[in-house]
XYZ file of C-alpha atoms in Angstrom:
718
model
C -9.949 -58.554 19.461
C -11.638 -55.673 17.592
C -10.591 -55.024 14.036
C -8.161 -52.128 13.642
C -9.795 -48.994 12.227
C -8.816 -48.263 8.602
C -11.222 -45.447 7.594
C -9.829 -42.012 8.449
C -11.755 -39.752 10.803
C -12.290 -37.035 8.153
C -14.015 -39.408 5.707
C -15.972 -40.948 8.563
C -17.383 -37.585 9.624
C -18.212 -36.680 6.039
C -19.891 -40.073 5.465
C -17.686 -40.583 2.428
C -15.860 -43.628 1.151
C -12.208 -43.785 2.166
C -9.563 -45.637 0.133
C -7.794 -46.386 3.452
C -4.444 -45.060 2.362
C -2.282 -42.911 4.618
C -3.057 -40.171 3.837
C -6.148 -41.071 1.851
C -6.723 -39.692 -1.617
C -9.820 -37.741 -0.603
C -7.973 -35.870 2.161
C -5.126 -35.094 -0.218
C -7.541 -33.635 -2.766
C -9.176 -31.583 -0.019
C -5.797 -30.215 1.143
C -6.318 -32.009 4.464
C -3.539 -34.564 4.232
C -2.067 -33.389 7.523
C -5.411 -34.087 9.234
C -5.824 -37.596 7.840
C -5.675 -40.057 10.732
C -7.537 -43.112 11.982
C -7.327 -42.035 15.619
C -9.950 -39.813 17.248
C -7.811 -37.235 19.017
C -10.381 -36.497 21.724
C -11.723 -40.011 21.922
C -14.533 -41.700 20.043
C -18.010 -40.386 20.923
C -20.865 -42.229 19.160
C -23.305 -39.441 20.048
C -21.251 -37.065 17.937
C -19.311 -39.164 15.461
C -22.130 -41.520 14.475
C -25.006 -39.042 14.384
C -26.524 -38.805 10.921
C -28.152 -35.541 9.803
C -31.914 -35.846 9.614
C -33.709 -34.776 6.493
C -36.079 -31.950 7.433
C -39.725 -31.945 6.471
C -41.053 -29.254 4.117
C -42.779 -27.504 6.984
C -39.735 -27.294 9.185
C -37.568 -26.055 6.332
C -39.596 -22.877 6.106
C -38.895 -21.685 9.622
C -36.505 -22.664 12.361
C -37.264 -22.044 15.979
C -34.947 -24.465 17.721
C -31.421 -22.993 17.756
C -29.947 -26.416 18.413
C -30.776 -27.514 14.868
C -28.785 -24.717 13.238
C -25.641 -26.764 12.974
C -24.742 -25.433 9.564
C -25.076 -22.121 7.756
C -26.524 -22.100 4.278
C -23.923 -20.816 1.869
C -26.558 -19.059 -0.212
C -28.453 -17.397 2.621
C -26.711 -14.084 2.119
C -24.652 -14.050 5.320
C -22.806 -10.807 6.010
C -19.055 -10.575 6.219
C -17.501 -11.839 9.443
C -16.555 -9.018 11.773
C -12.901 -9.880 11.359
C -13.067 -9.221 7.619
C -15.755 -6.564 7.141
C -14.456 -2.977 6.999
C -15.162 -1.184 10.244
C -17.056 1.556 8.444
C -19.407 -1.110 7.046
C -20.226 -2.728 10.395
C -23.662 -2.191 11.804
C -23.883 -0.707 15.280
C -26.598 -2.300 17.371
C -28.429 -0.384 20.134
C -26.679 -0.084 23.429
C -23.228 0.368 21.813
C -23.128 -3.326 21.013
C -20.268 -4.134 18.679
C -20.906 -5.351 15.172
C -19.247 -8.640 15.935
C -21.473 -9.234 18.974
C -24.539 -8.242 16.998
C -23.597 -10.664 14.269
C -23.073 -13.450 16.748
C -26.394 -12.610 18.338
C -28.472 -13.306 15.286
C -27.406 -11.636 12.064
C -26.467 -14.975 10.534
C -29.351 -16.518 8.683
C -29.641 -20.244 9.402
C -32.012 -22.840 8.112
C -32.323 -26.565 8.058
C -32.174 -26.381 4.276
C -28.527 -25.590 4.645
C -28.078 -28.813 6.542
C -29.765 -30.769 3.814
C -27.523 -29.212 1.223
C -30.261 -27.342 -0.681
C -29.673 -23.781 -1.867
C -32.017 -20.811 -1.856
C -31.796 -17.738 -4.027
C -29.475 -15.052 -2.652
C -31.119 -12.646 -0.278
C -30.987 -9.210 -1.891
C -31.920 -7.337 1.244
C -29.680 -4.410 2.022
C -28.944 -5.973 5.385
C -26.815 -8.574 3.658
C -25.171 -6.592 0.854
C -21.525 -7.400 0.314
C -19.007 -6.910 -2.454
C -19.491 -10.444 -3.720
C -23.220 -10.028 -4.463
C -23.219 -6.508 -5.903
C -25.024 -6.365 -9.198
C -25.774 -10.076 -9.194
C -29.131 -11.178 -10.527
C -31.525 -13.067 -8.294
C -30.817 -16.312 -10.141
C -28.419 -18.689 -8.504
C -24.849 -18.337 -9.765
C -23.912 -21.809 -10.976
C -20.137 -21.861 -11.419
C -17.187 -23.901 -10.247
C -16.196 -21.144 -7.843
C -19.677 -21.084 -6.314
C -19.844 -24.858 -6.007
C -16.463 -25.008 -4.311
C -17.395 -22.179 -1.949
C -20.663 -23.899 -1.094
C -18.814 -27.141 -0.440
C -16.485 -25.428 1.992
C -19.375 -23.720 3.772
C -21.292 -26.991 3.950
C -18.472 -28.745 5.798
C -18.032 -26.069 8.435
C -19.225 -26.828 11.935
C -21.275 -24.249 13.874
C -18.564 -23.862 16.481
C -16.067 -22.939 13.786
C -18.504 -20.439 12.293
C -18.866 -18.773 15.666
C -15.126 -18.503 15.963
C -14.772 -16.843 12.542
C -16.702 -13.866 13.856
C -13.821 -13.112 16.190
C -10.980 -11.396 14.360
C -8.382 -12.706 16.799
C -9.689 -16.288 16.632
C -7.525 -19.376 16.687
C -6.710 -20.357 13.108
C -7.957 -23.680 11.792
C -7.242 -25.605 8.642
C -10.220 -23.929 6.983
C -8.558 -20.553 7.504
C -5.228 -21.583 6.032
C -4.199 -20.040 2.733
C -4.590 -22.165 -0.357
C -0.985 -21.424 -1.252
C 1.757 -20.797 1.254
C 4.259 -18.238 -0.031
C 6.366 -18.356 3.112
C 7.668 -21.256 5.127
C 6.753 -21.070 8.833
C 10.200 -19.771 9.728
C 10.222 -17.246 6.888
C 6.715 -16.115 7.755
C 7.679 -15.520 11.376
C 10.693 -13.494 10.282
C 8.630 -11.522 7.761
C 5.955 -10.689 10.320
C 8.633 -9.530 12.743
C 10.139 -7.347 10.022
C 6.769 -5.829 9.101
C 6.109 -4.979 12.721
C 9.542 -3.372 13.033
C 9.134 -1.044 10.024
C 5.789 0.297 11.220
C 6.245 3.951 12.282
C 5.024 5.386 15.548
C 1.333 5.860 16.219
C 1.614 9.634 15.900
C 3.403 9.380 12.554
C 0.883 6.858 11.235
C -2.038 9.158 11.953
C -0.212 12.176 10.531
C 0.352 10.353 7.252
C -3.167 8.919 7.185
C -4.636 12.396 7.670
C -2.387 13.925 5.002
C -3.312 11.226 2.506
C -7.026 11.710 3.113
C -6.927 15.517 2.999
C -4.365 16.019 0.235
C -4.036 12.861 -1.878
C -7.235 10.799 -1.819
C -8.838 12.928 -4.545
C -6.272 11.710 -7.088
C -7.475 8.100 -6.917
C -11.162 8.966 -6.641
C -11.670 8.241 -2.941
C -11.426 4.468 -3.298
C -11.611 4.016 0.465
C -13.640 5.816 3.127
C -11.115 7.918 5.022
C -13.051 8.639 8.246
C -13.838 4.965 8.699
C -10.247 3.937 8.075
C -9.106 6.367 10.745
C -11.639 4.968 13.204
C -10.469 1.460 12.380
C -6.900 2.468 13.176
C -7.949 3.952 16.508
C -9.604 0.678 17.426
C -6.569 -1.253 16.204
C -4.216 0.658 18.485
C -6.584 0.409 21.427
C -5.902 1.896 24.826
C -2.332 0.626 25.066
C -1.267 2.354 21.837
C 0.189 -0.835 20.314
C -0.790 -2.037 16.857
C -0.247 -5.775 16.403
C -0.370 -6.567 12.696
C -0.975 -10.261 13.369
C -4.411 -9.523 14.830
C -5.719 -7.969 11.624
C -6.459 -8.943 8.066
C -3.190 -8.864 6.139
C -4.943 -7.432 3.110
C -6.184 -4.539 5.223
C -2.611 -4.074 6.472
C -1.525 -3.915 2.818
C -3.892 -0.989 2.285
C -2.390 0.728 5.318
C 1.171 0.298 4.050
C 0.168 1.576 0.605
C -1.134 4.771 2.200
C 2.038 5.184 4.250
C 4.230 4.662 1.177
C 2.252 7.158 -0.891
C 2.190 9.757 1.883
C 5.912 9.733 2.615
C 7.018 10.020 -1.028
C 4.171 12.257 -2.164
C 4.295 14.844 0.611
C 6.470 17.963 0.289
C 9.785 17.930 2.091
C 8.581 20.498 4.632
C 5.613 18.335 5.574
C 7.562 15.082 5.870
C 10.218 16.873 7.921
C 7.510 17.956 10.359
C 6.644 14.272 10.805
C 10.221 13.513 11.803
C 11.525 12.141 8.489
C 14.535 13.548 6.672
C 14.689 14.037 2.915
C 17.108 11.122 2.666
C 14.545 8.861 4.361
C 11.681 9.582 1.971
C 12.708 7.365 -0.935
C 14.073 4.634 1.318
C 10.945 4.449 3.491
C 8.587 4.608 0.522
C 10.299 1.608 -1.058
C 10.409 -0.198 2.269
C 6.712 0.293 2.936
C 5.931 -0.558 -0.676
C 7.714 -3.881 -0.210
C 5.801 -4.348 3.043
C 2.597 -3.857 1.080
C 3.544 -6.732 -1.223
C 4.467 -8.931 1.729
C 1.107 -8.263 3.380
C -0.724 -9.197 0.193
C 1.183 -12.461 0.009
C 0.657 -13.203 3.694
C -3.048 -12.623 3.112
C -3.035 -14.910 0.062
C -4.652 -12.134 -1.956
C -4.559 -14.070 -5.223
C -6.912 -16.812 -4.024
C -8.750 -15.067 -1.177
C -10.247 -12.126 -3.016
C -11.110 -9.012 -1.060
C -11.622 -5.375 -1.915
C -8.773 -4.458 0.443
C -6.346 -6.031 -2.031
C -7.724 -4.002 -4.938
C -7.631 -0.776 -2.927
C -4.048 -1.396 -1.843
C -2.885 -2.092 -5.401
C -4.706 0.925 -6.808
C -3.107 3.160 -4.214
C 0.324 1.812 -5.222
C -0.152 3.869 -8.371
C 0.582 7.045 -6.401
C 4.032 5.959 -5.235
C 5.522 3.110 -7.274
C 6.310 5.260 -10.320
C 8.063 7.814 -8.124
C 10.369 5.199 -6.609
C 11.028 3.415 -9.907
C 8.885 0.296 -9.438
C 6.316 0.853 -12.166
C 6.809 -2.541 -13.812
C 5.979 -4.322 -10.583
C 2.880 -2.189 -10.166
C 1.706 -3.020 -13.696
C 1.709 -6.734 -12.845
C -0.287 -6.248 -9.665
C -2.657 -3.852 -11.417
C -3.590 -6.610 -13.858
C -4.210 -8.948 -10.921
C -6.408 -6.357 -9.217
C -8.732 -6.329 -12.223
C -9.197 -10.090 -11.939
C -9.897 -9.765 -8.217
C -12.391 -6.960 -8.816
C -14.286 -9.078 -11.323
C -14.277 -11.959 -8.891
C -15.840 -9.701 -6.281
C -18.524 -8.563 -8.713
C -17.431 -4.931 -8.786
C -18.170 -4.906 -12.505
C -21.874 -5.578 -11.786
C -22.725 -2.708 -9.456
C -25.729 -1.467 -11.395
C -28.583 0.613 -10.096
C -30.070 -0.413 -6.770
C -33.596 0.428 -5.545
C -32.196 1.986 -2.382
C -29.957 4.341 -4.360
C -32.918 6.697 -4.601
C -33.322 6.897 -0.839
C -31.796 9.703 1.179
C -29.077 8.488 3.571
C -30.827 10.347 6.387
C -33.869 8.098 5.892
C -31.874 4.868 5.851
C -31.298 2.469 8.676
C -27.744 1.811 9.779
C -27.653 -1.396 7.755
C -28.973 0.321 4.640
C -26.421 3.123 4.939
C -23.627 0.597 5.353
C -24.830 -1.151 2.199
C -24.924 2.187 0.365
C -21.324 2.909 1.342
C -20.291 -0.547 0.179
C -21.918 -0.056 -3.216
C -20.418 3.383 -3.755
C -16.921 2.371 -2.665
C -17.160 -0.617 -5.008
C -18.216 1.641 -7.884
C -15.333 4.007 -7.156
C -12.843 1.164 -7.190
C -14.163 -0.202 -10.480
C -14.191 3.260 -12.054
C -10.555 3.764 -11.038
C -9.569 0.434 -12.595
C -11.345 1.296 -15.835
C -9.794 4.765 -16.042
C -6.271 3.454 -15.544
C -6.743 0.776 -18.181
C -8.092 3.242 -20.713
C -5.502 5.929 -20.008
C -2.748 3.395 -20.711
C -4.339 2.403 -24.016
C -2.497 5.027 -26.053
C 0.896 3.848 -24.836
C 0.151 0.124 -25.108
C -1.882 0.210 -28.303
C -4.644 -1.799 -26.632
C -6.973 -1.929 -23.655
C -8.610 -4.816 -21.813
C -11.862 -3.394 -20.421
C -14.751 -2.975 -22.852
C -17.553 -0.664 -21.786
C -20.179 -3.150 -22.916
C -18.667 -5.885 -20.743
C -19.652 -4.402 -17.382
C -22.841 -2.999 -15.895
C -21.500 -0.887 -13.032
C -22.696 2.697 -13.075
C -20.422 5.683 -12.346
C -20.069 6.507 -8.652
C -22.337 9.231 -7.348
C -21.286 12.362 -5.491
C -21.296 12.330 -1.690
C -19.798 14.321 1.135
C -16.958 12.241 2.563
C -17.721 13.140 6.181
C -21.522 13.082 6.375
C -22.137 10.884 3.320
C -24.929 13.200 2.261
C -25.450 13.417 -1.522
C -24.036 16.417 -3.376
C -26.494 17.372 -6.096
C -24.687 20.345 -7.635
C -21.181 21.122 -8.818
C -20.835 24.010 -6.383
C -19.293 21.725 -3.755
C -16.234 19.776 -4.971
C -16.131 16.015 -4.408
C -13.659 13.257 -5.195
C -16.052 11.690 -7.686
C -16.351 14.913 -9.692
C -12.676 14.449 -10.515
C -12.739 10.681 -11.094
C -15.862 10.706 -13.290
C -14.444 13.498 -15.441
C -11.173 11.598 -15.805
C -13.146 8.530 -16.856
C -14.791 10.523 -19.667
C -11.393 11.711 -20.888
C -10.074 8.156 -20.804
C -13.055 6.907 -22.804
C -12.322 9.460 -25.531
C -8.782 8.094 -25.758
C -9.907 4.500 -26.327
C -12.389 5.640 -28.959
C -9.543 7.524 -30.609
C -7.382 4.410 -30.563
C -10.148 2.290 -32.108
C -10.813 4.798 -34.883
C -7.116 5.156 -35.650
C -6.792 1.407 -36.032
C -9.865 1.298 -38.285
C -8.631 4.098 -40.565
C -7.292 2.732 -43.839
C -4.695 5.254 -44.995
C -2.651 8.123 -43.653
C -5.141 10.796 -44.696
C -7.966 8.950 -42.983
C -5.853 8.677 -39.866
C -5.118 12.387 -39.861
C -8.815 13.120 -40.236
C -9.319 11.034 -37.094
C -6.653 13.120 -35.336
C -8.360 16.379 -36.297
C -11.780 15.071 -35.275
C -10.617 13.951 -31.853
C -8.683 17.156 -31.378
C -12.025 18.965 -31.565
C -13.717 16.378 -29.320
C -11.028 16.631 -26.645
C -11.007 20.425 -26.679
C -14.784 20.453 -26.350
C -14.658 17.937 -23.515
C -12.119 20.043 -21.641
C -14.433 23.040 -21.864
C -18.014 21.780 -21.849
C -17.887 18.619 -19.724
C -15.446 19.848 -17.082
C -17.088 20.424 -13.664
C -17.479 24.206 -13.238
C -15.411 24.368 -10.049
C -12.577 22.577 -11.867
C -12.356 25.299 -14.515
C -9.871 28.115 -14.072
C -12.559 30.496 -15.312
C -14.451 30.131 -12.017
C -12.897 32.014 -9.084
C -11.597 29.765 -6.351
C -13.749 29.619 -3.228
C -11.780 29.691 0.013
C -14.373 27.388 1.583
C -13.396 24.616 -0.810
C -10.895 21.952 0.318
C -7.241 22.782 -0.145
C -6.778 20.081 -2.755
C -9.077 21.903 -5.193
C -6.291 24.421 -5.923
C -3.967 21.657 -7.008
C -6.456 19.630 -9.024
C -7.610 22.693 -10.991
C -4.072 23.360 -12.130
C -3.318 19.687 -12.708
C -6.320 19.143 -14.958
C -5.532 22.306 -16.886
C -2.169 20.734 -17.700
C -3.778 17.328 -18.275
C -6.123 18.653 -20.963
C -3.175 20.183 -22.806
C -1.274 16.924 -22.472
C -4.148 14.944 -24.005
C -4.000 17.190 -27.078
C -0.345 16.213 -27.434
C -1.269 12.543 -27.071
C -3.719 12.859 -29.952
C -1.321 14.706 -32.276
C 2.005 13.140 -31.381
C 1.787 10.372 -33.999
C 1.957 13.106 -36.657
C 4.399 15.416 -34.889
C 7.420 13.906 -36.644
C 5.751 14.302 -40.051
C 4.709 17.874 -39.276
C 8.357 18.977 -39.555
C 8.579 17.518 -43.077
C 5.134 17.889 -44.612
C 3.195 21.187 -44.442
C -0.107 19.294 -44.539
C 0.449 18.389 -40.895
C 1.569 21.795 -39.667
C -1.451 22.023 -37.378
C -0.137 19.077 -35.365
C 3.142 20.917 -34.840
C 1.335 24.015 -33.618
C -1.036 21.998 -31.406
C 1.797 20.106 -29.698
C 4.028 23.137 -29.164
C 1.240 25.362 -27.840
C 0.003 22.588 -25.552
C 3.540 22.010 -24.285
C 3.839 25.664 -23.326
C 0.467 25.454 -21.575
C 1.706 22.513 -19.511
C 4.842 24.368 -18.418
C 2.848 27.463 -17.558
C 0.460 25.459 -15.387
C 3.184 23.512 -13.568
C 5.638 26.370 -13.126
C 5.240 26.782 -9.357
C 4.680 24.183 -6.655
C 2.020 25.255 -4.162
C 2.354 24.834 -0.360
C 1.447 21.365 0.989
C 0.891 20.145 -2.576
C 1.821 16.477 -3.085
C 3.911 15.370 -6.014
C 2.342 13.207 -8.695
C 4.453 11.259 -11.146
C 2.004 11.959 -13.950
C 2.419 15.735 -13.596
C 6.172 15.301 -13.865
C 5.601 13.159 -16.957
C 3.536 16.017 -18.405
C 6.519 18.339 -17.957
C 8.921 15.846 -19.551
C 6.531 15.433 -22.480
C 6.328 19.199 -22.938
C 10.110 19.524 -22.853
C 10.566 16.784 -25.448
C 8.070 18.394 -27.831
C 9.804 21.748 -27.498
C 13.152 20.037 -27.998
C 11.938 18.595 -31.288
C 10.789 22.002 -32.418
C 14.109 23.521 -31.356
C 16.115 21.049 -33.442
C 13.998 21.928 -36.481
C 14.567 25.666 -36.302
C 17.489 27.786 -37.411
C 19.681 29.316 -34.736
C 18.636 32.848 -33.872
C 14.953 32.467 -34.747
C 12.658 34.016 -32.112
C 10.792 30.722 -31.857
C 14.056 28.847 -31.297
C 15.038 31.201 -28.496
C 11.621 30.746 -26.918
C 11.883 26.961 -27.203
C 15.273 27.015 -25.513
C 13.932 29.096 -22.634
C 10.955 26.773 -22.196
C 13.163 23.668 -22.074
C 15.317 25.309 -19.421
C 12.143 26.148 -17.516
C 11.049 22.509 -17.744
C 14.332 21.436 -16.144
C 13.826 23.970 -13.354
C 10.290 22.698 -12.758
C 11.495 19.106 -12.498
C 14.134 20.167 -9.984
C 11.299 20.966 -7.572
C 10.895 17.197 -7.007
C 14.297 15.956 -5.798
C 12.968 12.605 -4.547
C 11.242 11.470 -7.748
C 12.784 8.976 -10.167
C 10.566 10.310 -12.955
C 11.747 13.884 -12.399
C 15.390 12.800 -12.119
C 15.280 10.948 -15.415
C 13.404 13.800 -17.066
C 16.167 16.176 -16.032
C 18.753 13.875 -17.608
C 16.728 13.671 -20.816
C 16.220 17.401 -21.223
C 19.772 18.238 -20.146
C 21.065 15.903 -22.849
C 18.869 17.671 -25.391
C 20.272 21.050 -24.368
C 23.836 19.754 -24.587
C 23.275 18.358 -28.069
C 21.692 21.600 -29.194
C 24.665 23.516 -27.853
C 27.021 21.262 -29.810
C 24.924 21.751 -32.923
C 25.007 25.528 -32.495
C 28.779 25.546 -32.002
C 29.250 23.390 -35.081
C 27.073 25.650 -37.228
C 29.372 28.604 -36.486
C 32.231 26.819 -38.243
C 31.916 26.717 -42.033
C 33.807 23.488 -42.331
C 31.632 21.724 -39.772
C 28.447 23.308 -41.071
C 28.850 21.543 -44.398
C 29.697 18.164 -42.963
C 28.609 17.969 -39.319
C 30.095 15.270 -37.152
C 28.560 13.879 -34.014
C 29.815 11.848 -31.082
C 29.726 8.104 -31.749
C 27.068 7.586 -29.078
C 24.563 9.793 -30.924
C 22.541 8.574 -33.919
C 23.759 10.803 -36.806
C 20.607 10.418 -38.894
C 18.557 12.008 -36.126
C 20.527 15.227 -35.823
C 21.098 15.406 -39.589
C 17.364 15.508 -40.241
C 16.862 18.212 -37.642
C 19.850 20.366 -38.575
C 19.898 20.384 -42.359
C 16.774 19.044 -43.978
C 13.930 20.668 -42.121
C 15.381 24.069 -41.177
C 13.274 26.765 -42.898
C 15.035 28.703 -45.693
C 13.772 32.091 -47.008
C 13.111 32.128 -50.737
C 12.252 35.154 -52.904
C 10.356 33.041 -55.412
C 7.277 31.065 -54.354
C 7.870 27.388 -54.858
C 5.245 24.736 -55.465
C 4.423 22.626 -52.423
C 6.690 19.609 -52.061
C 5.457 16.246 -53.109
C 3.884 14.418 -50.200
C 6.429 12.156 -48.581
C 3.991 9.541 -47.440
C 5.491 6.656 -45.631
C 3.829 3.258 -45.771
C 1.877 2.754 -42.579
C 0.522 -0.672 -41.919
C -2.256 -1.465 -39.534
C 0.207 -3.396 -37.437
C 2.368 -0.331 -36.891
C -0.604 1.733 -35.786
C -1.926 -1.051 -33.600
C 1.351 -1.444 -31.758
C 2.524 2.152 -31.896
C 3.205 4.063 -28.718
C 1.205 7.243 -28.705
C 1.937 8.414 -25.162
C 5.234 10.285 -24.930
C 5.639 10.196 -21.210
C 5.149 6.441 -21.139
C 7.273 5.129 -23.938
C 7.960 7.643 -26.692
C 6.691 7.680 -30.240
C 8.205 6.002 -33.222
C 8.306 9.064 -35.435
C 10.636 10.846 -33.033
C 13.221 8.129 -33.540
C 13.893 9.722 -36.953
C 14.705 13.100 -35.464
C 16.524 12.694 -32.145
C 19.227 10.450 -30.711
C 17.809 7.153 -29.530
C 19.565 7.243 -26.189
C 17.885 10.552 -25.448
C 14.806 8.642 -24.561
C 12.523 8.169 -27.547
C 13.297 4.556 -28.229
C 10.808 2.316 -26.436
C 13.372 0.069 -24.783
C 15.688 2.878 -23.769
C 13.121 5.272 -22.380
C 10.989 2.703 -20.582
C 13.886 0.700 -19.191
C 15.780 3.700 -17.904
C 12.736 5.484 -16.567
C 11.109 2.500 -14.897
C 14.070 0.397 -13.829
C 14.533 2.075 -10.477
C 16.573 5.228 -10.835
C 17.651 6.566 -7.486
C 17.885 10.200 -6.556
């Protein structure tokens, strides 16, 4: 009687020692415990199961002519993305209308007997095999744990499985399973059913995709190629007009849901109504599709299976999550997207020899590689800009300029992908590159403020960067972005909106630089320039954002600009005597800010800003009524829910008093400022509020970090 088999089939095929447990330790470590068995499911075949790989000779390893020997694919041979994962706009089209997937199966995969032997060649840097994982990588082999594990997985794949991976609708195998399963099988089935049910009609999907590309893509720097995404959707729907989410990469579906969420909440009410959505549906659907985005990322195991789709989807969340009150959730995913981008090598997209070639002279494969490089650079630039722009509110930033080698994205026409060599024709990258320069000034400002030793040194830094920022907003701004250049009707419609938005943004950045001294400017005449700079910039913001243009999307950051302007003017109002011309002007401007915010009825940011500024107006009205009574003017009383020290400082101490006799300047009231305070201080009003304002206004009016952030970002509904 033959001895019963004790070695499992997986260890037997791998020619590895098995500890003969059930399941064996090796299968458990390889996440293959469910496949560990001692029974050959399809019967034992010595020709297959006992065939040892032959070690190739040096001559045969150089070239391979017999296709039967290509049983394995070398993990370092620079294989292109499988057709099921590569973006459709990156796929090469072979002659005769052959699909990219068929072309890849026909011979685009490089095979060699070296791969069978387990040896590794240097990565192929040809443009035919450029992908997001090898961008910017040197020609030396990348020796890391991630590379070794990836090579191990590739080494164990069978040729038949590799062929199946080229088909997007292939049967899933254990090698395609996610490393971590967020959903149980039953929960996953229910979630997929739910995702399919919330997908709008085909007509509505294309209407929102077109609106996002034509009216919103400029704001995030064109991090995806719109025409190719539209073509991919057409192919996804097919002739029957049905889009089955299960047949597509979940991470790509996440990008789709992020665009839908941004389009529905960002579009004007007239536009969304024309799509068949009511005003009451906008906030609800945006949140619903935003949650669907997160579900798709989890179904696609985005945290362990890195792909640029995940980064694009998370970046595009930035356009909608603040409006619906989910900014904290976005901040977590934004940090994860940076890790994914580094894992994909987007931080190493340096200069490439083919960057100097004209796209018209490139082959299809070379042009696809060019698009991949530029999209990768755009994505990395967007990540860097967002990190740096948040530095003034967080007191820190994570991305150092010397820690990455990616170059700024170049300027191309989105339709033809022809290079744009002048600033006469607006492009998405004109906007994103200029924003990146502004963001870099802010991190330099933060570093210099933290290095300054005393308060006078810090104020010198403020004055220096005030001049730098004003010069940047005049000299470095693309000419077509300046309001001094007449608008050309041949330009895209979004150029009208971005010109106005960046005019307000430049004024807002001046406030960001001066706001740490705004509280002191009401008490110490040495800092009067900061008071003037903030108030004049606030009025500039309100003037720029006074009227909403047709078809213009709403951006949470523009609403934050308006709230910031209103708060600065409110501070000035509380430090002026009733009846002053400046006080009357401040009051009118705050009322205008409320009216501007009322133009966005579906925004949580605008709704909270209205509550903030309305509270300021109410408190000022109470202060004015109290000042008319002599008894209350001497000893003002305030409601118990208002910090008395705040209003007392504004009402009695800092109000200007005429004096017939010149008085010597007051002694400087310097407050001790430690490096820790400056390092952790919040310098961005619209994000968290600044500490100096806590001495002048009621805390619950929004200047305390915990109050303002928690109420603004904890999901206010409209």
